[in-house]
mmCIF file of C-alpha atoms and ligand atoms in Angstrom:
data_model
loop_
_atom_site.group_PDB
_atom_site.id
_atom_site.type_symbol
_atom_site.label_atom_id
_atom_site.label_comp_id
_atom_site.label_asym_id
_atom_site.label_seq_id
_atom_site.Cartn_x
_atom_site.Cartn_y
_atom_site.Cartn_z
ATOM 1 C CA MET A 1 8.440 20.612 -10.352
ATOM 2 C CA GLY A 2 7.716 17.366 -8.933
ATOM 3 C CA ARG A 3 4.469 15.547 -9.166
ATOM 4 C CA VAL A 4 2.346 15.150 -5.793
ATOM 5 C CA ALA A 5 2.398 11.805 -4.409
ATOM 6 C CA ILE A 6 0.312 10.310 -1.355
ATOM 7 C CA VAL A 7 1.677 7.326 0.088
ATOM 8 C CA THR A 8 -0.859 5.752 2.599
ATOM 9 C CA GLY A 9 0.807 4.056 5.830
ATOM 10 C CA GLY A 10 3.894 5.864 4.448
ATOM 11 C CA THR A 11 5.765 6.582 7.604
ATOM 12 C CA ARG A 12 6.649 3.109 8.792
ATOM 13 C CA GLY A 13 7.937 -0.297 7.107
ATOM 14 C CA ILE A 14 7.434 -0.716 3.519
ATOM 15 C CA GLY A 15 5.588 2.683 3.041
ATOM 16 C CA ARG A 16 8.385 4.628 4.601
ATOM 17 C CA ALA A 17 10.869 3.214 1.927
ATOM 18 C CA ILE A 18 8.422 4.009 -0.631
ATOM 19 C CA SER A 19 7.995 7.595 0.539
ATOM 20 C CA VAL A 20 11.861 8.074 0.810
ATOM 21 C CA GLY A 21 12.282 6.568 -2.805
ATOM 22 C CA LEU A 22 9.774 8.791 -4.220
ATOM 23 C CA LYS A 23 11.276 11.946 -2.525
ATOM 24 C CA ASN A 24 14.637 11.076 -3.778
ATOM 25 C CA ALA A 25 13.138 10.851 -7.362
ATOM 26 C CA GLY A 26 11.802 14.283 -7.037
ATOM 27 C CA TYR A 27 8.225 13.719 -6.168
ATOM 28 C CA LYS A 28 6.365 15.905 -3.562
ATOM 29 C CA VAL A 29 5.411 13.212 -1.022
ATOM 30 C CA VAL A 30 2.782 13.332 1.575
ATOM 31 C CA ALA A 31 2.964 10.212 4.094
ATOM 32 C CA ASN A 32 -0.008 9.261 5.736
ATOM 33 C CA TYR A 33 -0.145 7.287 8.871
ATOM 34 C CA PHE A 34 -2.990 6.697 11.637
ATOM 35 C CA GLY A 35 -2.025 5.351 15.169
ATOM 36 C CA ASN A 36 1.606 5.842 15.520
ATOM 37 C CA VAL A 37 2.136 9.516 16.014
ATOM 38 C CA ASP A 38 5.659 9.130 17.579
ATOM 39 C CA ALA A 39 6.872 7.175 14.388
ATOM 40 C CA ALA A 40 5.343 9.629 12.081
ATOM 41 C CA ARG A 41 7.074 12.547 13.998
ATOM 42 C CA GLN A 42 10.384 10.834 13.952
ATOM 43 C CA PHE A 43 9.904 10.064 10.439
ATOM 44 C CA SER A 44 9.176 13.754 9.255
ATOM 45 C CA GLU A 45 12.205 14.759 11.298
ATOM 46 C CA GLU A 46 14.678 12.391 9.680
ATOM 47 C CA THR A 47 13.249 12.564 6.038
ATOM 48 C CA GLY A 48 11.935 16.168 5.686
ATOM 49 C CA ILE A 49 8.649 14.446 4.387
ATOM 50 C CA THR A 50 5.390 15.866 5.345
ATOM 51 C CA SER A 51 3.351 13.294 7.259
ATOM 52 C CA MET A 52 -0.336 13.651 7.705
ATOM 53 C CA ARG A 53 -2.694 11.598 10.052
ATOM 54 C CA TRP A 54 -6.102 10.096 8.924
ATOM 55 C CA ASP A 55 -7.851 6.968 8.711
ATOM 56 C CA VAL A 56 -7.754 5.461 5.260
ATOM 57 C CA GLY A 57 -10.844 3.412 5.880
ATOM 58 C CA VAL A 58 -12.997 6.316 6.548
ATOM 59 C CA TYR A 59 -14.121 8.200 3.181
ATOM 60 C CA ALA A 60 -14.717 11.588 4.864
ATOM 61 C CA GLU A 61 -11.197 11.515 6.488
ATOM 62 C CA CYS A 62 -9.786 10.667 3.119
ATOM 63 C CA GLU A 63 -11.875 13.352 1.460
ATOM 64 C CA ALA A 64 -10.548 16.152 3.781
ATOM 65 C CA ALA A 65 -6.952 14.981 3.607
ATOM 66 C CA VAL A 66 -7.103 14.751 -0.291
ATOM 67 C CA ALA A 67 -8.583 18.189 -0.527
ATOM 68 C CA LYS A 68 -6.063 19.746 2.006
ATOM 69 C CA ILE A 69 -3.156 18.296 0.131
ATOM 70 C CA ALA A 70 -4.501 19.212 -3.462
ATOM 71 C CA ALA A 71 -5.016 23.070 -2.009
ATOM 72 C CA GLU A 72 -1.449 23.172 -0.464
ATOM 73 C CA GLN A 73 0.678 21.146 -2.621
ATOM 74 C CA GLY A 74 -1.097 20.880 -6.010
ATOM 75 C CA PRO A 75 -3.158 18.175 -7.702
ATOM 76 C CA VAL A 76 -2.470 14.572 -6.728
ATOM 77 C CA GLU A 77 -1.057 12.484 -9.465
ATOM 78 C CA VAL A 78 0.399 9.576 -7.582
ATOM 79 C CA VAL A 79 -1.271 7.574 -5.009
ATOM 80 C CA VAL A 80 0.277 4.386 -3.397
ATOM 81 C CA ASN A 81 -2.339 2.473 -1.453
ATOM 82 C CA ASN A 82 -0.109 0.685 0.986
ATOM 83 C CA ALA A 83 -1.808 1.156 4.376
ATOM 84 C CA GLY A 84 -2.542 -2.300 5.771
ATOM 85 C CA ILE A 85 -3.236 -4.225 8.877
ATOM 86 C CA THR A 86 -3.550 -7.970 9.929
ATOM 87 C CA ARG A 87 -5.911 -9.367 12.624
ATOM 88 C CA ASP A 88 -5.324 -12.976 12.251
ATOM 89 C CA ALA A 89 -7.175 -15.917 13.562
ATOM 90 C CA VAL A 90 -8.951 -19.018 12.024
ATOM 91 C CA LEU A 91 -12.161 -18.315 10.639
ATOM 92 C CA HIS A 92 -14.025 -20.224 13.547
ATOM 93 C CA ARG A 93 -12.614 -17.903 15.960
ATOM 94 C CA MET A 94 -12.735 -14.562 13.853
ATOM 95 C CA SER A 95 -15.101 -11.926 15.016
ATOM 96 C CA PRO A 96 -17.209 -9.801 12.640
ATOM 97 C CA GLY A 97 -15.052 -6.840 13.967
ATOM 98 C CA MET A 98 -11.879 -8.311 12.860
ATOM 99 C CA TRP A 99 -13.236 -8.995 9.502
ATOM 100 C CA GLU A 100 -14.635 -5.673 9.103
ATOM 101 C CA GLU A 101 -11.488 -3.998 10.271
ATOM 102 C CA VAL A 102 -9.278 -5.595 7.886
ATOM 103 C CA LEU A 103 -11.372 -5.132 4.906
ATOM 104 C CA GLN A 104 -11.953 -1.629 5.847
ATOM 105 C CA THR A 105 -8.271 -0.581 6.254
ATOM 106 C CA ASN A 106 -6.697 -2.776 3.410
ATOM 107 C CA LEU A 107 -9.494 -2.752 0.699
ATOM 108 C CA THR A 108 -12.115 -0.001 1.234
ATOM 109 C CA SER A 109 -9.067 2.212 1.613
ATOM 110 C CA CYS A 110 -8.165 1.608 -1.889
ATOM 111 C CA PHE A 111 -11.698 2.625 -3.188
ATOM 112 C CA ASN A 112 -11.528 5.735 -0.913
ATOM 113 C CA MET A 113 -8.314 7.083 -2.128
ATOM 114 C CA ALA A 114 -8.686 6.210 -5.833
ATOM 115 C CA ARG A 115 -12.258 7.594 -5.904
ATOM 116 C CA LEU A 116 -11.181 10.802 -4.399
ATOM 117 C CA THR A 117 -8.234 11.364 -6.695
ATOM 118 C CA ILE A 118 -9.305 9.755 -10.049
ATOM 119 C CA GLU A 119 -11.430 12.506 -11.472
ATOM 120 C CA SER A 120 -8.553 15.135 -11.211
ATOM 121 C CA MET A 121 -6.317 12.547 -12.831
ATOM 122 C CA ARG A 122 -8.683 11.852 -15.752
ATOM 123 C CA GLU A 123 -9.144 15.644 -16.199
ATOM 124 C CA ARG A 124 -5.214 15.912 -16.192
ATOM 125 C CA GLY A 125 -4.562 13.052 -18.618
ATOM 126 C CA PHE A 126 -2.038 11.592 -16.023
ATOM 127 C CA GLY A 127 -2.329 9.632 -12.856
ATOM 128 C CA ARG A 128 -0.517 6.717 -11.309
ATOM 129 C CA ILE A 129 -2.406 4.490 -8.775
ATOM 130 C CA ILE A 130 -0.314 1.556 -7.054
ATOM 131 C CA ASN A 131 -2.083 -0.840 -4.726
ATOM 132 C CA ILE A 132 0.027 -2.995 -2.356
ATOM 133 C CA GLY A 133 -1.456 -6.472 -2.238
ATOM 134 C CA SER A 134 0.211 -9.728 -0.948
ATOM 135 C CA VAL A 135 1.419 -13.064 -1.863
ATOM 136 C CA ASN A 136 -1.292 -14.140 0.727
ATOM 137 C CA GLY A 137 -3.827 -12.591 -1.241
ATOM 138 C CA GLN A 138 -2.589 -14.697 -4.231
ATOM 139 C CA ALA A 139 -2.040 -17.830 -2.558
ATOM 140 C CA GLY A 140 -4.138 -17.727 0.674
ATOM 141 C CA GLN A 141 -2.825 -18.138 3.982
ATOM 142 C CA TYR A 142 -3.922 -20.168 7.202
ATOM 143 C CA GLY A 143 -5.476 -17.757 9.873
ATOM 144 C CA GLN A 144 -5.841 -15.020 7.346
ATOM 145 C CA VAL A 145 -9.231 -15.436 5.492
ATOM 146 C CA ASN A 146 -9.894 -11.580 6.241
ATOM 147 C CA TYR A 147 -6.566 -10.374 5.119
ATOM 148 C CA ALA A 148 -6.271 -12.921 2.098
ATOM 149 C CA ALA A 149 -9.862 -11.814 0.967
ATOM 150 C CA ALA A 150 -8.999 -8.118 1.288
ATOM 151 C CA LYS A 151 -5.743 -8.415 -0.625
ATOM 152 C CA SER A 152 -7.212 -10.837 -3.452
ATOM 153 C CA GLY A 153 -9.700 -7.988 -3.691
ATOM 154 C CA ILE A 154 -7.104 -5.541 -4.226
ATOM 155 C CA HIS A 155 -5.890 -7.528 -7.534
ATOM 156 C CA GLY A 156 -9.428 -7.463 -8.963
ATOM 157 C CA PHE A 157 -10.099 -3.798 -7.973
ATOM 158 C CA THR A 158 -6.735 -2.933 -9.890
ATOM 159 C CA LYS A 159 -7.700 -5.018 -13.005
ATOM 160 C CA ALA A 160 -10.974 -3.391 -13.328
ATOM 161 C CA LEU A 161 -9.964 0.137 -12.391
ATOM 162 C CA ALA A 162 -6.814 -0.112 -15.011
ATOM 163 C CA GLN A 163 -9.623 -0.818 -17.820
ATOM 164 C CA GLU A 164 -11.447 2.442 -16.774
ATOM 165 C CA GLY A 165 -8.347 4.684 -16.561
ATOM 166 C CA ALA A 166 -6.309 3.390 -19.700
ATOM 167 C CA ALA A 167 -7.735 5.893 -22.217
ATOM 168 C CA LYS A 168 -7.217 8.783 -19.846
ATOM 169 C CA GLY A 169 -3.489 8.220 -19.017
ATOM 170 C CA VAL A 170 -4.260 6.656 -15.655
ATOM 171 C CA THR A 171 -2.462 3.610 -14.962
ATOM 172 C CA VAL A 172 -3.401 1.346 -12.098
ATOM 173 C CA ASN A 173 -1.056 -1.722 -11.073
ATOM 174 C CA ALA A 174 -0.641 -3.896 -7.921
ATOM 175 C CA ILE A 175 2.540 -5.068 -6.094
ATOM 176 C CA ALA A 176 2.202 -8.214 -4.302
ATOM 177 C CA PRO A 177 5.077 -8.422 -1.698
ATOM 178 C CA GLY A 178 6.111 -11.660 -0.093
ATOM 179 C CA TYR A 179 7.398 -11.750 3.373
ATOM 180 C CA VAL A 180 9.224 -8.256 3.913
ATOM 181 C CA ASP A 181 11.147 -7.693 7.158
ATOM 182 C CA THR A 182 8.822 -4.874 8.963
ATOM 183 C CA GLU A 183 7.113 -4.694 12.246
ATOM 184 C CA MET A 184 4.025 -6.606 10.631
ATOM 185 C CA VAL A 185 6.418 -9.531 9.817
ATOM 186 C CA ARG A 186 8.349 -9.341 13.034
ATOM 187 C CA ALA A 187 5.015 -9.934 14.859
ATOM 188 C CA VAL A 188 4.900 -13.565 13.548
ATOM 189 C CA PRO A 189 6.300 -15.879 16.182
ATOM 190 C CA PRO A 190 10.098 -16.921 15.546
ATOM 191 C CA ALA A 191 9.406 -20.518 14.870
ATOM 192 C CA VAL A 192 6.614 -19.913 12.221
ATOM 193 C CA LEU A 193 9.024 -17.183 10.535
ATOM 194 C CA GLU A 194 11.873 -19.784 10.273
ATOM 195 C CA LYS A 195 9.497 -21.870 8.470
ATOM 196 C CA ILE A 196 8.649 -19.145 6.046
ATOM 197 C CA ILE A 197 12.024 -18.292 5.286
ATOM 198 C CA ALA A 198 12.768 -21.831 4.659
ATOM 199 C CA ARG A 199 10.093 -21.684 1.875
ATOM 200 C CA ILE A 200 11.740 -18.676 0.059
ATOM 201 C CA PRO A 201 14.147 -19.674 -2.492
ATOM 202 C CA VAL A 202 16.179 -16.632 -2.485
ATOM 203 C CA GLY A 203 16.747 -17.574 1.214
ATOM 204 C CA ARG A 204 15.863 -14.102 3.166
ATOM 205 C CA LEU A 205 13.102 -11.979 3.806
ATOM 206 C CA GLY A 206 12.311 -9.145 1.409
ATOM 207 C CA ARG A 207 13.546 -5.789 2.250
ATOM 208 C CA ALA A 208 11.241 -2.543 2.111
ATOM 209 C CA GLU A 209 13.473 -1.118 -0.514
ATOM 210 C CA ASP A 210 12.872 -4.180 -2.674
ATOM 211 C CA ILE A 211 9.336 -3.091 -2.924
ATOM 212 C CA ALA A 212 9.930 0.681 -3.102
ATOM 213 C CA ARG A 213 12.079 0.183 -6.293
ATOM 214 C CA CYS A 214 8.934 -1.370 -7.988
ATOM 215 C CA VAL A 215 6.799 1.510 -7.234
ATOM 216 C CA LEU A 216 9.261 3.770 -8.706
ATOM 217 C CA PHE A 217 9.401 1.694 -11.851
ATOM 218 C CA LEU A 218 5.580 1.539 -12.191
ATOM 219 C CA VAL A 219 5.052 5.369 -11.418
ATOM 220 C CA ALA A 220 7.465 6.759 -13.892
ATOM 221 C CA ASP A 221 6.189 8.975 -16.651
ATOM 222 C CA ASP A 222 7.251 6.512 -19.406
ATOM 223 C CA ALA A 223 5.517 3.404 -17.724
ATOM 224 C CA ASP A 224 2.369 4.345 -19.290
ATOM 225 C CA PHE A 225 2.038 1.001 -21.304
ATOM 226 C CA ILE A 226 1.961 -0.921 -18.022
ATOM 227 C CA THR A 227 -1.422 -1.129 -16.520
ATOM 228 C CA GLY A 228 -3.533 -3.753 -14.683
ATOM 229 C CA SER A 229 -0.590 -5.698 -13.830
ATOM 230 C CA THR A 230 0.617 -7.307 -10.587
ATOM 231 C CA LEU A 231 4.299 -7.332 -9.945
ATOM 232 C CA SER A 232 4.984 -10.327 -7.569
ATOM 233 C CA VAL A 233 8.006 -9.532 -5.406
ATOM 234 C CA ASN A 234 8.561 -12.506 -3.252
ATOM 235 C CA GLY A 235 12.087 -13.980 -3.687
ATOM 236 C CA GLY A 236 10.488 -16.906 -5.767
ATOM 237 C CA GLN A 237 8.079 -17.972 -2.939
ATOM 238 C CA HIS A 238 5.118 -18.126 -5.217
ATOM 239 C CA MET A 239 4.997 -18.213 -8.847
ATOM 240 C CA TYR A 240 2.018 -18.185 -11.250
HETATM 241 P P1 LIG B 1 3.569 -1.888 8.936
HETATM 242 O O1 LIG B 1 2.694 -2.465 10.062
HETATM 243 O O2 LIG B 1 5.038 -1.845 9.302
HETATM 244 O O3 LIG B 1 3.087 -0.378 8.760
HETATM 245 C C1 LIG B 1 1.657 -0.081 8.189
HETATM 246 C C2 LIG B 1 1.417 1.162 8.086
HETATM 247 O O4 LIG B 1 0.126 1.363 7.686
HETATM 248 C C3 LIG B 1 1.573 2.173 9.047
HETATM 249 O O5 LIG B 1 2.299 3.412 8.673
HETATM 250 C C4 LIG B 1 0.482 2.332 9.826
HETATM 251 O O6 LIG B 1 0.315 3.595 10.336
HETATM 252 C C5 LIG B 1 -0.478 2.329 8.557
HETATM 253 N N1 LIG B 1 -1.902 2.035 8.804
HETATM 254 C C6 LIG B 1 -2.423 1.237 9.416
HETATM 255 N N2 LIG B 1 -3.816 1.236 9.529
HETATM 256 C C7 LIG B 1 -4.218 2.517 8.969
HETATM 257 C C8 LIG B 1 -5.219 3.302 8.623
HETATM 258 N N3 LIG B 1 -6.424 2.884 9.219
HETATM 259 N N4 LIG B 1 -5.037 4.547 8.185
HETATM 260 C C9 LIG B 1 -3.937 5.141 7.687
HETATM 261 N N5 LIG B 1 -2.738 4.315 7.939
HETATM 262 C C10 LIG B 1 -2.821 3.199 8.598
HETATM 263 O O7 LIG B 1 3.372 -2.512 7.801
HETATM 264 P P2 LIG B 1 4.323 -3.017 6.494
HETATM 265 O O8 LIG B 1 5.098 -1.977 6.071
HETATM 266 O O9 LIG B 1 4.683 -4.355 6.848
HETATM 267 O O10 LIG B 1 3.100 -3.216 5.237
HETATM 268 C C11 LIG B 1 2.696 -2.368 4.143
HETATM 269 C C12 LIG B 1 1.756 -2.733 3.420
HETATM 270 O O11 LIG B 1 2.616 -4.000 2.631
HETATM 271 C C13 LIG B 1 0.563 -3.266 3.985
HETATM 272 O O12 LIG B 1 -0.666 -3.256 2.957
HETATM 273 C C14 LIG B 1 0.671 -4.978 4.152
HETATM 274 O O13 LIG B 1 -0.514 -5.569 4.094
HETATM 275 C C15 LIG B 1 1.411 -5.177 2.679
HETATM 276 N N6 LIG B 1 2.368 -6.168 2.798
HETATM 277 C C16 LIG B 1 3.161 -6.612 3.791
HETATM 278 C C17 LIG B 1 4.115 -7.527 3.845
HETATM 279 C C18 LIG B 1 5.193 -7.940 4.918
HETATM 280 O O14 LIG B 1 5.693 -8.945 4.817
HETATM 281 N N7 LIG B 1 5.440 -6.795 5.726
HETATM 282 C C19 LIG B 1 3.899 -8.719 2.754
HETATM 283 C C20 LIG B 1 2.908 -8.423 1.888
HETATM 284 C C21 LIG B 1 2.190 -7.319 1.896
HETATM 285 P P3 LIG B 1 0.781 4.031 12.032
HETATM 286 O O15 LIG B 1 2.150 3.999 11.719
HETATM 287 O O16 LIG B 1 0.149 5.114 12.341
HETATM 288 O O17 LIG B 1 0.341 2.727 12.824
#
């Protein structure tokens, strides 16, 4: 019987590739989404993967969803915190709302989902939590103080929680993608995108599948010695 895996923001973009990769590897996957009902319906029809709507930034909604999934599918053993948004502006034009929304969806969501699943993981002696960070959380990015702060926060969250879970078989790792060809990146003006690609030594944007393969590597049962790490997947754009 496959392990139960939740992928937040799992119906589009990088999350979709992660959901499909996990399903193909034998996991029982529930893919979360929030606003785009049509994309989720199409995703479920095409892949046969259950999709479920809730706001990852709201604790009570996460709580209800995790309880439902555990009751219907079994205890949650894998969580991929992938849902994320951008609300870009230079700081002197950024509203408090733009700051709060990005922190809530990208960072508080990791607390919500980990908090609600970690007790059961600890009791069972097995758990895998993967948090999707960003090269922009590692290096910073003009116009993204909110996003860079949230993603940078994910990297600290990962290292702290990894220490807490280590003795109980719960590993916690982050993946820091570079620029990946999804709707989030397609929203970047073409002239800016051209400049970004010119700075990627591999010479192309990442593919969602490039990230999904790293998730599969990190969630494997025999990846139990890898915890607290950040896997950078950025075509050589940023190394440190
Ligand atoms: P997309 O915009 O393509 O997809 C985002 C997903 O997150 C969607 O499924 C969306 O749901 C979901 N989502 C957004 N807000 C919420 C919410 N409040 N509650 C639940 N789900 C929500 O993003 P990408 O695939 O490009 O990005 C995935 C992750 O990778 C993000 O964390 C992003 O920050 C990170 N990343 C992306 C990079 C890139 O170049 N694309 C680079 C580095 C990191 P819905 O479909 O309903 O809108």
